[in-house]
Amino acid sequence: MTNDKLNCKVLVTPTSFGKGDPALKTAIEKSVREVVYSPFDRPLTSDELIPLVKDIDGYIAGLDQIDEQVIQAAAKLKVIARYGVGVDRVSIPAATRRGIAVTNTPGANSAAVAEMSIGLMLSLCREICRADRGTRKGEWPRVSGIGLRGKTVGLIGFGAVGREVASRLKGFGCRILVSDPQLNTKVAEQLGVYPTPIEELLAEADFVSLHASLNPGTDSMVNAGFLSNMRRGSFLVNTARGELIDEQALQVAIEDGHIRGAALDCFRKEPPGKDHPILRLDQVLLTPHIASHTDEAASAMGWMSLQACLSVLRGEKSPYTVNRDIYEKKS
Ligand code: DGY
């Protein structure tokens, strides 16, 4: 062990950490005494995490369920460095009570998620997946879709990802309506999008794309009422969080033809289980929470989360700290 290695043990659970950028693993292994990688190739449940967190000092976290029990079990833990932006699966109150810094990686994956959202929109309106399935089977399906040009897209949430989606959709000739309680009107003006009350947005949009974070106010926001306010024959895209949608209400709206199609990259329960009724609907395009999975985003999330984790372990304040009140308590 060299002198500048931190005498710390760090748990690393994101499945893509260092896969496309091996320098990340070299860097973390050179920086701390011990690194433990997740034994699973998916996000961990609270029960799976408890034995793994017992003696760790730092934790670079994928989309694991980091609840109060996990935090209680992690007696030495000083930092939970989320590899991504959302911190909805981390019990922030429990971490804050213990003085554990929770950090994230703002901006690191916004381009990747925006590109995926647009890819899903294009796949929906041109039925690319159905055409692929048919062609593979030896069929020659005469799929005919609709174009994006001239369509109205409603963005729910206008943070980093929503803005990246908007700037790209401009190139497709779309009219963009946005709804966000914390809307930055200056940015909206710069990007040429129209702040619009939600009912109006839903009534006018051909596509509704979700870019809101998950919190008690947004949980199940896409319910039967929301869906019935959406224009008949419109599409829904979700690359944000599964919990934003009441999946049963969506199933009903698709089955009765009110919603023409949906593309879902995330689900209430992940994976959703092979008996989930939504899996049977041909009009629904499903992907396994991979919107941020590009080499570029994985590398940016990896370096930012590593930097945040090491800063806190060195006793410094990370600029990416979400629960900044822990620093006030300490000073
Ligand atoms: C995020 O940024 O939270 C994505 O879901 C990837 O972790």
mmCIF file of C-alpha atoms and ligand atoms in Angstrom:
data_model
loop_
_atom_site.group_PDB
_atom_site.id
_atom_site.type_symbol
_atom_site.label_atom_id
_atom_site.label_comp_id
_atom_site.label_asym_id
_atom_site.label_seq_id
_atom_site.Cartn_x
_atom_site.Cartn_y
_atom_site.Cartn_z
ATOM 1 C CA MET A 1 0.000 0.000 0.000
ATOM 2 C CA THR A 2 1.469 3.353 -1.044
ATOM 3 C CA ASN A 3 1.395 6.246 1.386
ATOM 4 C CA ASP A 4 -1.168 8.251 -0.557
ATOM 5 C CA LYS A 5 -3.720 5.431 -0.602
ATOM 6 C CA LEU A 6 -6.692 6.146 1.617
ATOM 7 C CA ASN A 7 -7.136 3.547 4.329
ATOM 8 C CA CYS A 8 -10.734 2.957 3.233
ATOM 9 C CA LYS A 9 -12.946 0.233 1.819
ATOM 10 C CA VAL A 10 -15.293 1.186 -1.026
ATOM 11 C CA LEU A 11 -18.254 -0.751 -2.432
ATOM 12 C CA VAL A 12 -18.939 -0.249 -6.161
ATOM 13 C CA THR A 13 -22.264 -1.543 -7.528
ATOM 14 C CA PRO A 14 -23.040 0.057 -10.938
ATOM 15 C CA THR A 15 -22.891 -2.733 -13.514
ATOM 16 C CA SER A 16 -21.266 -0.515 -16.151
ATOM 17 C CA PHE A 17 -18.596 1.012 -13.848
ATOM 18 C CA GLY A 18 -15.266 0.891 -15.690
ATOM 19 C CA LYS A 19 -16.514 -1.519 -18.382
ATOM 20 C CA GLY A 20 -15.802 0.825 -21.287
ATOM 21 C CA ASP A 21 -13.178 2.847 -19.437
ATOM 22 C CA PRO A 22 -10.800 0.494 -17.535
ATOM 23 C CA ALA A 23 -8.784 3.483 -16.236
ATOM 24 C CA LEU A 24 -11.608 4.045 -13.741
ATOM 25 C CA LYS A 25 -11.030 0.724 -11.992
ATOM 26 C CA THR A 26 -7.284 1.318 -11.987
ATOM 27 C CA ALA A 27 -7.841 4.762 -10.469
ATOM 28 C CA ILE A 28 -10.119 3.605 -7.668
ATOM 29 C CA GLU A 29 -7.958 0.575 -6.859
ATOM 30 C CA LYS A 30 -4.904 2.845 -6.611
ATOM 31 C CA SER A 31 -6.731 5.348 -4.404
ATOM 32 C CA VAL A 32 -8.163 3.199 -1.603
ATOM 33 C CA ARG A 33 -7.102 0.177 0.436
ATOM 34 C CA GLU A 34 -9.908 -2.137 -0.734
ATOM 35 C CA VAL A 35 -12.551 -2.106 -3.445
ATOM 36 C CA VAL A 36 -15.467 -4.538 -3.470
ATOM 37 C CA TYR A 37 -17.499 -4.877 -6.665
ATOM 38 C CA SER A 38 -21.123 -5.999 -6.638
ATOM 39 C CA PRO A 39 -21.555 -9.758 -7.021
ATOM 40 C CA PHE A 40 -24.800 -9.098 -8.968
ATOM 41 C CA ASP A 41 -25.283 -7.891 -12.525
ATOM 42 C CA ARG A 42 -28.258 -5.680 -11.601
ATOM 43 C CA PRO A 43 -29.302 -3.154 -8.927
ATOM 44 C CA LEU A 44 -29.265 -4.591 -5.396
ATOM 45 C CA THR A 45 -32.163 -4.936 -2.990
ATOM 46 C CA SER A 46 -31.914 -3.687 0.571
ATOM 47 C CA ASP A 47 -31.530 -7.288 1.861
ATOM 48 C CA GLU A 48 -28.678 -7.958 -0.545
ATOM 49 C CA LEU A 49 -26.920 -4.737 0.430
ATOM 50 C CA ILE A 50 -27.005 -5.151 4.210
ATOM 51 C CA PRO A 51 -24.181 -7.746 4.448
ATOM 52 C CA LEU A 52 -22.107 -5.837 1.880
ATOM 53 C CA VAL A 53 -22.153 -2.422 3.580
ATOM 54 C CA LYS A 54 -21.121 -3.494 7.123
ATOM 55 C CA ASP A 55 -17.525 -2.257 7.048
ATOM 56 C CA ILE A 56 -17.410 0.066 4.044
ATOM 57 C CA ASP A 57 -16.333 3.724 4.229
ATOM 58 C CA GLY A 58 -17.484 4.742 0.746
ATOM 59 C CA TYR A 59 -20.097 3.509 -1.688
ATOM 60 C CA ILE A 60 -20.361 4.207 -5.427
ATOM 61 C CA ALA A 61 -23.987 3.302 -5.958
ATOM 62 C CA GLY A 62 -26.019 2.087 -8.899
ATOM 63 C CA LEU A 63 -29.806 2.044 -8.775
ATOM 64 C CA ASP A 64 -29.818 0.067 -5.510
ATOM 65 C CA GLN A 65 -32.478 0.262 -2.787
ATOM 66 C CA ILE A 66 -30.547 2.187 -0.137
ATOM 67 C CA ASP A 67 -33.142 2.424 2.600
ATOM 68 C CA GLU A 68 -32.887 3.209 6.299
ATOM 69 C CA GLN A 69 -31.945 -0.394 7.207
ATOM 70 C CA VAL A 70 -29.003 -0.326 4.800
ATOM 71 C CA ILE A 71 -27.799 2.980 6.218
ATOM 72 C CA GLN A 72 -28.131 1.668 9.781
ATOM 73 C CA ALA A 73 -26.080 -1.406 8.847
ATOM 74 C CA ALA A 74 -23.301 0.737 7.356
ATOM 75 C CA ALA A 75 -21.753 1.912 10.614
ATOM 76 C CA LYS A 76 -18.579 3.383 9.053
ATOM 77 C CA LEU A 77 -20.114 4.833 5.895
ATOM 78 C CA LYS A 78 -19.229 8.447 5.055
ATOM 79 C CA VAL A 79 -20.389 8.839 1.469
ATOM 80 C CA ILE A 80 -22.967 7.419 -0.935
ATOM 81 C CA ALA A 81 -21.828 8.587 -4.365
ATOM 82 C CA ARG A 82 -24.708 7.951 -6.793
ATOM 83 C CA TYR A 83 -23.545 6.971 -10.269
ATOM 84 C CA GLY A 84 -26.333 8.940 -11.972
ATOM 85 C CA VAL A 85 -28.611 11.813 -11.112
ATOM 86 C CA GLY A 86 -31.662 10.370 -9.356
ATOM 87 C CA VAL A 87 -31.377 9.943 -5.595
ATOM 88 C CA ASP A 88 -34.941 8.711 -5.119
ATOM 89 C CA ARG A 89 -33.768 5.219 -4.075
ATOM 90 C CA VAL A 90 -31.580 6.601 -1.303
ATOM 91 C CA SER A 91 -33.079 7.443 2.081
ATOM 92 C CA ILE A 92 -31.705 10.977 2.264
ATOM 93 C CA PRO A 93 -33.181 11.684 5.739
ATOM 94 C CA ALA A 94 -31.478 8.569 7.177
ATOM 95 C CA ALA A 95 -28.154 9.467 5.513
ATOM 96 C CA THR A 96 -28.371 13.073 6.690
ATOM 97 C CA ARG A 97 -29.094 12.014 10.282
ATOM 98 C CA ARG A 98 -25.889 9.978 10.192
ATOM 99 C CA GLY A 99 -23.884 12.793 8.538
ATOM 100 C CA ILE A 100 -23.340 10.663 5.415
ATOM 101 C CA ALA A 101 -22.844 12.752 2.263
ATOM 102 C CA VAL A 102 -25.071 11.764 -0.676
ATOM 103 C CA THR A 103 -23.662 12.954 -3.998
ATOM 104 C CA ASN A 104 -24.756 12.588 -7.617
ATOM 105 C CA THR A 105 -23.448 13.286 -11.119
ATOM 106 C CA PRO A 106 -25.488 16.175 -12.571
ATOM 107 C CA GLY A 107 -25.289 16.496 -16.349
ATOM 108 C CA ALA A 108 -23.178 13.356 -16.833
ATOM 109 C CA ASN A 109 -25.894 11.377 -18.587
ATOM 110 C CA SER A 110 -28.301 14.040 -19.862
ATOM 111 C CA ALA A 111 -27.233 13.794 -23.516
ATOM 112 C CA ALA A 112 -27.474 9.994 -23.412
ATOM 113 C CA VAL A 113 -30.958 10.036 -21.863
ATOM 114 C CA ALA A 114 -32.115 12.735 -24.303
ATOM 115 C CA GLU A 115 -30.849 10.763 -27.298
ATOM 116 C CA MET A 116 -32.607 7.640 -26.012
ATOM 117 C CA SER A 117 -35.864 9.565 -25.522
ATOM 118 C CA ILE A 118 -35.744 10.767 -29.116
ATOM 119 C CA GLY A 119 -34.763 7.288 -30.318
ATOM 120 C CA LEU A 120 -37.833 5.908 -28.557
ATOM 121 C CA MET A 121 -40.063 8.605 -30.079
ATOM 122 C CA LEU A 122 -38.793 7.747 -33.559
ATOM 123 C CA SER A 123 -39.168 4.014 -32.911
ATOM 124 C CA LEU A 124 -42.742 4.554 -31.765
ATOM 125 C CA CYS A 125 -43.875 6.730 -34.621
ATOM 126 C CA ARG A 126 -42.212 4.559 -37.290
ATOM 127 C CA GLU A 127 -42.886 1.227 -35.485
ATOM 128 C CA ILE A 128 -39.246 0.271 -35.985
ATOM 129 C CA CYS A 129 -39.345 -2.586 -33.458
ATOM 130 C CA ARG A 130 -42.450 -4.203 -35.016
ATOM 131 C CA ALA A 131 -40.878 -3.892 -38.458
ATOM 132 C CA ASP A 132 -37.696 -5.545 -37.169
ATOM 133 C CA ARG A 133 -39.614 -8.408 -35.508
ATOM 134 C CA GLY A 134 -41.650 -9.071 -38.660
ATOM 135 C CA THR A 135 -38.680 -8.928 -41.022
ATOM 136 C CA ARG A 136 -36.746 -11.405 -38.855
ATOM 137 C CA LYS A 137 -39.662 -13.818 -39.032
ATOM 138 C CA GLY A 138 -39.473 -13.758 -42.841
ATOM 139 C CA GLU A 139 -42.467 -11.443 -43.110
ATOM 140 C CA TRP A 140 -42.375 -8.191 -45.053
ATOM 141 C CA PRO A 141 -44.570 -5.940 -42.886
ATOM 142 C CA ARG A 142 -45.866 -2.836 -44.707
ATOM 143 C CA VAL A 143 -45.443 -0.682 -41.591
ATOM 144 C CA SER A 144 -46.427 2.924 -42.122
ATOM 145 C CA GLY A 145 -45.983 5.443 -39.349
ATOM 146 C CA ILE A 146 -46.144 9.161 -38.773
ATOM 147 C CA GLY A 147 -43.339 11.711 -39.040
ATOM 148 C CA LEU A 148 -41.927 13.864 -36.249
ATOM 149 C CA ARG A 149 -41.699 16.998 -38.355
ATOM 150 C CA GLY A 150 -44.326 19.551 -37.397
ATOM 151 C CA LYS A 151 -45.512 17.539 -34.394
ATOM 152 C CA THR A 152 -46.083 18.969 -30.926
ATOM 153 C CA VAL A 153 -44.029 17.420 -28.137
ATOM 154 C CA GLY A 154 -44.899 18.042 -24.490
ATOM 155 C CA LEU A 155 -42.015 17.777 -22.036
ATOM 156 C CA ILE A 156 -42.926 17.160 -18.411
ATOM 157 C CA GLY A 157 -39.863 18.402 -16.545
ATOM 158 C CA PHE A 158 -37.405 20.880 -17.991
ATOM 159 C CA GLY A 159 -34.157 20.148 -16.166
ATOM 160 C CA ALA A 160 -30.916 19.039 -17.821
ATOM 161 C CA VAL A 161 -32.473 16.152 -19.781
ATOM 162 C CA GLY A 162 -35.617 18.024 -20.830
ATOM 163 C CA ARG A 163 -33.459 20.840 -22.209
ATOM 164 C CA GLU A 164 -31.245 18.444 -24.174
ATOM 165 C CA VAL A 165 -34.366 16.805 -25.627
ATOM 166 C CA ALA A 166 -35.810 20.205 -26.580
ATOM 167 C CA SER A 167 -32.679 21.439 -28.340
ATOM 168 C CA ARG A 168 -32.473 18.234 -30.412
ATOM 169 C CA LEU A 169 -36.179 18.193 -31.283
ATOM 170 C CA LYS A 170 -35.846 21.690 -32.719
ATOM 171 C CA GLY A 171 -33.807 20.077 -35.492
ATOM 172 C CA PHE A 172 -36.767 17.791 -36.250
ATOM 173 C CA GLY A 173 -39.057 20.798 -36.706
ATOM 174 C CA CYS A 174 -41.154 20.066 -33.628
ATOM 175 C CA ARG A 175 -43.136 22.554 -31.588
ATOM 176 C CA ILE A 176 -42.188 22.055 -27.950
ATOM 177 C CA LEU A 177 -44.396 22.718 -24.938
ATOM 178 C CA VAL A 178 -42.928 22.432 -21.446
ATOM 179 C CA SER A 179 -44.346 22.070 -17.978
ATOM 180 C CA ASP A 180 -42.198 22.283 -14.869
ATOM 181 C CA PRO A 181 -43.061 23.867 -11.508
ATOM 182 C CA GLN A 182 -39.468 25.152 -11.296
ATOM 183 C CA LEU A 183 -39.359 26.318 -14.895
ATOM 184 C CA ASN A 184 -36.444 28.557 -15.843
ATOM 185 C CA THR A 185 -38.280 30.909 -18.195
ATOM 186 C CA LYS A 186 -35.065 32.434 -19.522
ATOM 187 C CA VAL A 187 -33.772 29.034 -20.648
ATOM 188 C CA ALA A 188 -37.206 28.227 -22.096
ATOM 189 C CA GLU A 189 -37.081 31.442 -24.101
ATOM 190 C CA GLN A 190 -33.511 30.784 -25.269
ATOM 191 C CA LEU A 191 -34.476 27.305 -26.477
ATOM 192 C CA GLY A 192 -37.664 28.534 -28.152
ATOM 193 C CA VAL A 193 -40.012 26.290 -26.177
ATOM 194 C CA TYR A 194 -43.424 27.270 -24.809
ATOM 195 C CA PRO A 195 -44.153 27.099 -21.070
ATOM 196 C CA THR A 196 -47.677 25.666 -20.981
ATOM 197 C CA PRO A 197 -50.117 24.692 -18.202
ATOM 198 C CA ILE A 198 -50.172 20.923 -17.939
ATOM 199 C CA GLU A 199 -53.811 20.368 -19.045
ATOM 200 C CA GLU A 200 -53.205 22.424 -22.167
ATOM 201 C CA LEU A 201 -49.924 20.619 -22.865
ATOM 202 C CA LEU A 202 -51.616 17.210 -22.587
ATOM 203 C CA ALA A 203 -54.478 18.282 -24.825
ATOM 204 C CA GLU A 204 -52.153 19.516 -27.566
ATOM 205 C CA ALA A 205 -49.141 17.191 -27.559
ATOM 206 C CA ASP A 206 -48.708 14.363 -30.067
ATOM 207 C CA PHE A 207 -45.945 13.030 -27.810
ATOM 208 C CA VAL A 208 -45.601 13.456 -24.059
ATOM 209 C CA SER A 209 -42.100 12.767 -22.746
ATOM 210 C CA LEU A 210 -41.407 12.479 -19.010
ATOM 211 C CA HIS A 211 -38.298 14.144 -17.582
ATOM 212 C CA ALA A 212 -39.366 14.838 -14.005
ATOM 213 C CA SER A 213 -37.611 13.542 -10.914
ATOM 214 C CA LEU A 214 -39.465 11.180 -8.596
ATOM 215 C CA ASN A 215 -40.796 12.729 -5.390
ATOM 216 C CA PRO A 216 -44.072 12.499 -3.445
ATOM 217 C CA GLY A 217 -45.573 15.143 -5.757
ATOM 218 C CA THR A 218 -44.733 13.291 -8.989
ATOM 219 C CA ASP A 219 -45.338 9.694 -7.854
ATOM 220 C CA SER A 220 -48.132 8.273 -10.102
ATOM 221 C CA MET A 221 -48.662 11.658 -11.762
ATOM 222 C CA VAL A 222 -49.457 9.802 -14.987
ATOM 223 C CA ASN A 223 -52.754 8.384 -13.713
ATOM 224 C CA ALA A 224 -56.141 7.796 -15.364
ATOM 225 C CA GLY A 225 -56.956 11.536 -15.257
ATOM 226 C CA PHE A 226 -53.610 12.549 -16.803
ATOM 227 C CA LEU A 227 -53.977 9.927 -19.540
ATOM 228 C CA SER A 228 -57.531 10.915 -20.383
ATOM 229 C CA ASN A 229 -56.376 14.541 -20.698
ATOM 230 C CA MET A 230 -53.789 13.428 -23.261
ATOM 231 C CA ARG A 231 -54.854 13.881 -26.841
ATOM 232 C CA ARG A 232 -56.510 10.811 -28.393
ATOM 233 C CA GLY A 233 -53.949 8.866 -30.463
ATOM 234 C CA SER A 234 -50.900 10.432 -28.787
ATOM 235 C CA PHE A 235 -47.752 8.682 -27.537
ATOM 236 C CA LEU A 236 -46.076 8.545 -24.117
ATOM 237 C CA VAL A 237 -42.320 8.176 -23.521
ATOM 238 C CA ASN A 238 -40.739 7.545 -20.114
ATOM 239 C CA THR A 239 -36.977 7.590 -19.594
ATOM 240 C CA ALA A 240 -37.239 9.101 -16.090
ATOM 241 C CA ARG A 241 -38.668 6.856 -13.357
ATOM 242 C CA GLY A 242 -41.226 4.034 -13.505
ATOM 243 C CA GLU A 243 -43.018 5.303 -10.419
ATOM 244 C CA LEU A 244 -44.185 8.398 -12.320
ATOM 245 C CA ILE A 245 -46.731 6.165 -14.072
ATOM 246 C CA ASP A 246 -49.747 4.261 -12.787
ATOM 247 C CA GLU A 247 -49.013 1.276 -15.034
ATOM 248 C CA GLN A 248 -52.489 -0.206 -14.760
ATOM 249 C CA ALA A 249 -54.085 3.068 -15.887
ATOM 250 C CA LEU A 250 -51.651 3.169 -18.817
ATOM 251 C CA GLN A 251 -52.558 -0.382 -19.784
ATOM 252 C CA VAL A 252 -56.271 0.553 -19.841
ATOM 253 C CA ALA A 253 -55.615 3.732 -21.873
ATOM 254 C CA ILE A 254 -53.621 1.754 -24.444
ATOM 255 C CA GLU A 255 -56.077 -1.134 -24.635
ATOM 256 C CA ASP A 256 -59.001 1.186 -25.299
ATOM 257 C CA GLY A 257 -56.995 2.990 -27.999
ATOM 258 C CA HIS A 258 -56.884 6.398 -26.324
ATOM 259 C CA ILE A 259 -53.080 6.247 -26.164
ATOM 260 C CA ARG A 260 -51.601 5.024 -29.464
ATOM 261 C CA GLY A 261 -48.348 3.753 -28.022
ATOM 262 C CA ALA A 262 -45.840 4.104 -25.198
ATOM 263 C CA ALA A 263 -42.111 3.593 -24.810
ATOM 264 C CA LEU A 264 -40.950 2.728 -21.316
ATOM 265 C CA ASP A 265 -37.329 2.514 -20.218
ATOM 266 C CA CYS A 266 -38.211 2.241 -16.534
ATOM 267 C CA PHE A 267 -40.810 0.494 -14.405
ATOM 268 C CA ARG A 268 -42.249 0.550 -10.893
ATOM 269 C CA LYS A 269 -40.572 -2.770 -10.223
ATOM 270 C CA GLU A 270 -37.387 -3.493 -12.149
ATOM 271 C CA PRO A 271 -37.288 -5.876 -13.891
ATOM 272 C CA PRO A 272 -41.100 -5.829 -14.190
ATOM 273 C CA GLY A 273 -41.507 -9.629 -14.150
ATOM 274 C CA LYS A 274 -42.496 -11.645 -17.197
ATOM 275 C CA ASP A 275 -46.192 -11.762 -16.248
ATOM 276 C CA HIS A 276 -46.578 -7.984 -16.133
ATOM 277 C CA PRO A 277 -49.660 -7.252 -18.323
ATOM 278 C CA ILE A 278 -47.957 -4.342 -20.063
ATOM 279 C CA LEU A 279 -45.472 -6.773 -21.630
ATOM 280 C CA ARG A 280 -48.277 -8.274 -23.707
ATOM 281 C CA LEU A 281 -49.143 -4.999 -25.432
ATOM 282 C CA ASP A 282 -47.701 -4.695 -28.916
ATOM 283 C CA GLN A 283 -48.052 -0.911 -28.851
ATOM 284 C CA VAL A 284 -45.605 -0.668 -25.942
ATOM 285 C CA LEU A 285 -41.878 -0.544 -26.570
ATOM 286 C CA LEU A 286 -39.864 -1.726 -23.569
ATOM 287 C CA THR A 287 -36.200 -1.260 -22.678
ATOM 288 C CA PRO A 288 -34.413 -2.236 -19.420
ATOM 289 C CA HIS A 289 -33.544 1.160 -17.820
ATOM 290 C CA ILE A 290 -30.651 1.752 -20.187
ATOM 291 C CA ALA A 291 -31.230 5.360 -21.253
ATOM 292 C CA SER A 292 -27.974 6.456 -19.623
ATOM 293 C CA HIS A 293 -25.989 3.466 -20.904
ATOM 294 C CA THR A 294 -23.548 4.924 -23.399
ATOM 295 C CA ASP A 295 -19.776 4.674 -23.139
ATOM 296 C CA GLU A 296 -19.583 8.445 -22.820
ATOM 297 C CA ALA A 297 -22.188 8.747 -20.058
ATOM 298 C CA ALA A 298 -20.782 5.731 -18.154
ATOM 299 C CA SER A 299 -17.347 7.286 -18.222
ATOM 300 C CA ALA A 300 -18.618 10.703 -17.079
ATOM 301 C CA MET A 301 -20.761 9.176 -14.303
ATOM 302 C CA GLY A 302 -17.825 6.986 -13.246
ATOM 303 C CA TRP A 303 -15.280 9.806 -12.959
ATOM 304 C CA MET A 304 -17.706 12.209 -11.296
ATOM 305 C CA SER A 305 -18.882 9.666 -8.731
ATOM 306 C CA LEU A 306 -15.310 8.546 -8.033
ATOM 307 C CA GLN A 307 -14.165 12.122 -7.556
ATOM 308 C CA ALA A 308 -17.095 12.843 -5.216
ATOM 309 C CA CYS A 309 -16.482 9.659 -3.211
ATOM 310 C CA LEU A 310 -12.746 10.316 -2.783
ATOM 311 C CA SER A 311 -13.258 13.994 -1.863
ATOM 312 C CA VAL A 312 -15.572 13.076 0.998
ATOM 313 C CA LEU A 313 -13.275 10.258 2.162
ATOM 314 C CA ARG A 314 -10.434 12.807 2.261
ATOM 315 C CA GLY A 315 -12.561 15.005 4.503
ATOM 316 C CA GLU A 316 -13.395 17.546 1.789
ATOM 317 C CA LYS A 317 -16.820 18.829 0.701
ATOM 318 C CA SER A 318 -17.949 17.561 -2.678
ATOM 319 C CA PRO A 319 -19.653 20.155 -4.899
ATOM 320 C CA TYR A 320 -22.043 17.403 -6.013
ATOM 321 C CA THR A 321 -23.480 16.867 -2.532
ATOM 322 C CA VAL A 322 -27.281 16.657 -2.504
ATOM 323 C CA ASN A 323 -27.761 16.874 1.302
ATOM 324 C CA ARG A 324 -25.527 19.914 1.827
ATOM 325 C CA ASP A 325 -27.033 20.475 5.299
ATOM 326 C CA ILE A 326 -24.645 17.795 6.642
ATOM 327 C CA TYR A 327 -21.770 20.269 6.132
ATOM 328 C CA GLU A 328 -23.587 22.975 8.111
ATOM 329 C CA LYS A 329 -24.072 20.543 11.008
ATOM 330 C CA LYS A 330 -20.355 19.638 10.950
ATOM 331 C CA SER A 331 -18.958 23.204 10.776
HETATM 332 C C1 DGY B 1 -30.041 8.358 -13.193
HETATM 333 O O1 DGY B 1 -29.305 9.273 -13.597
HETATM 334 O O2 DGY B 1 -30.571 8.389 -12.074
HETATM 335 C C2 DGY B 1 -30.267 7.199 -14.113
HETATM 336 O O3 DGY B 1 -31.434 6.510 -13.806
HETATM 337 C C3 DGY B 1 -29.071 6.256 -14.121
HETATM 338 O O4 DGY B 1 -28.678 5.888 -12.860
#
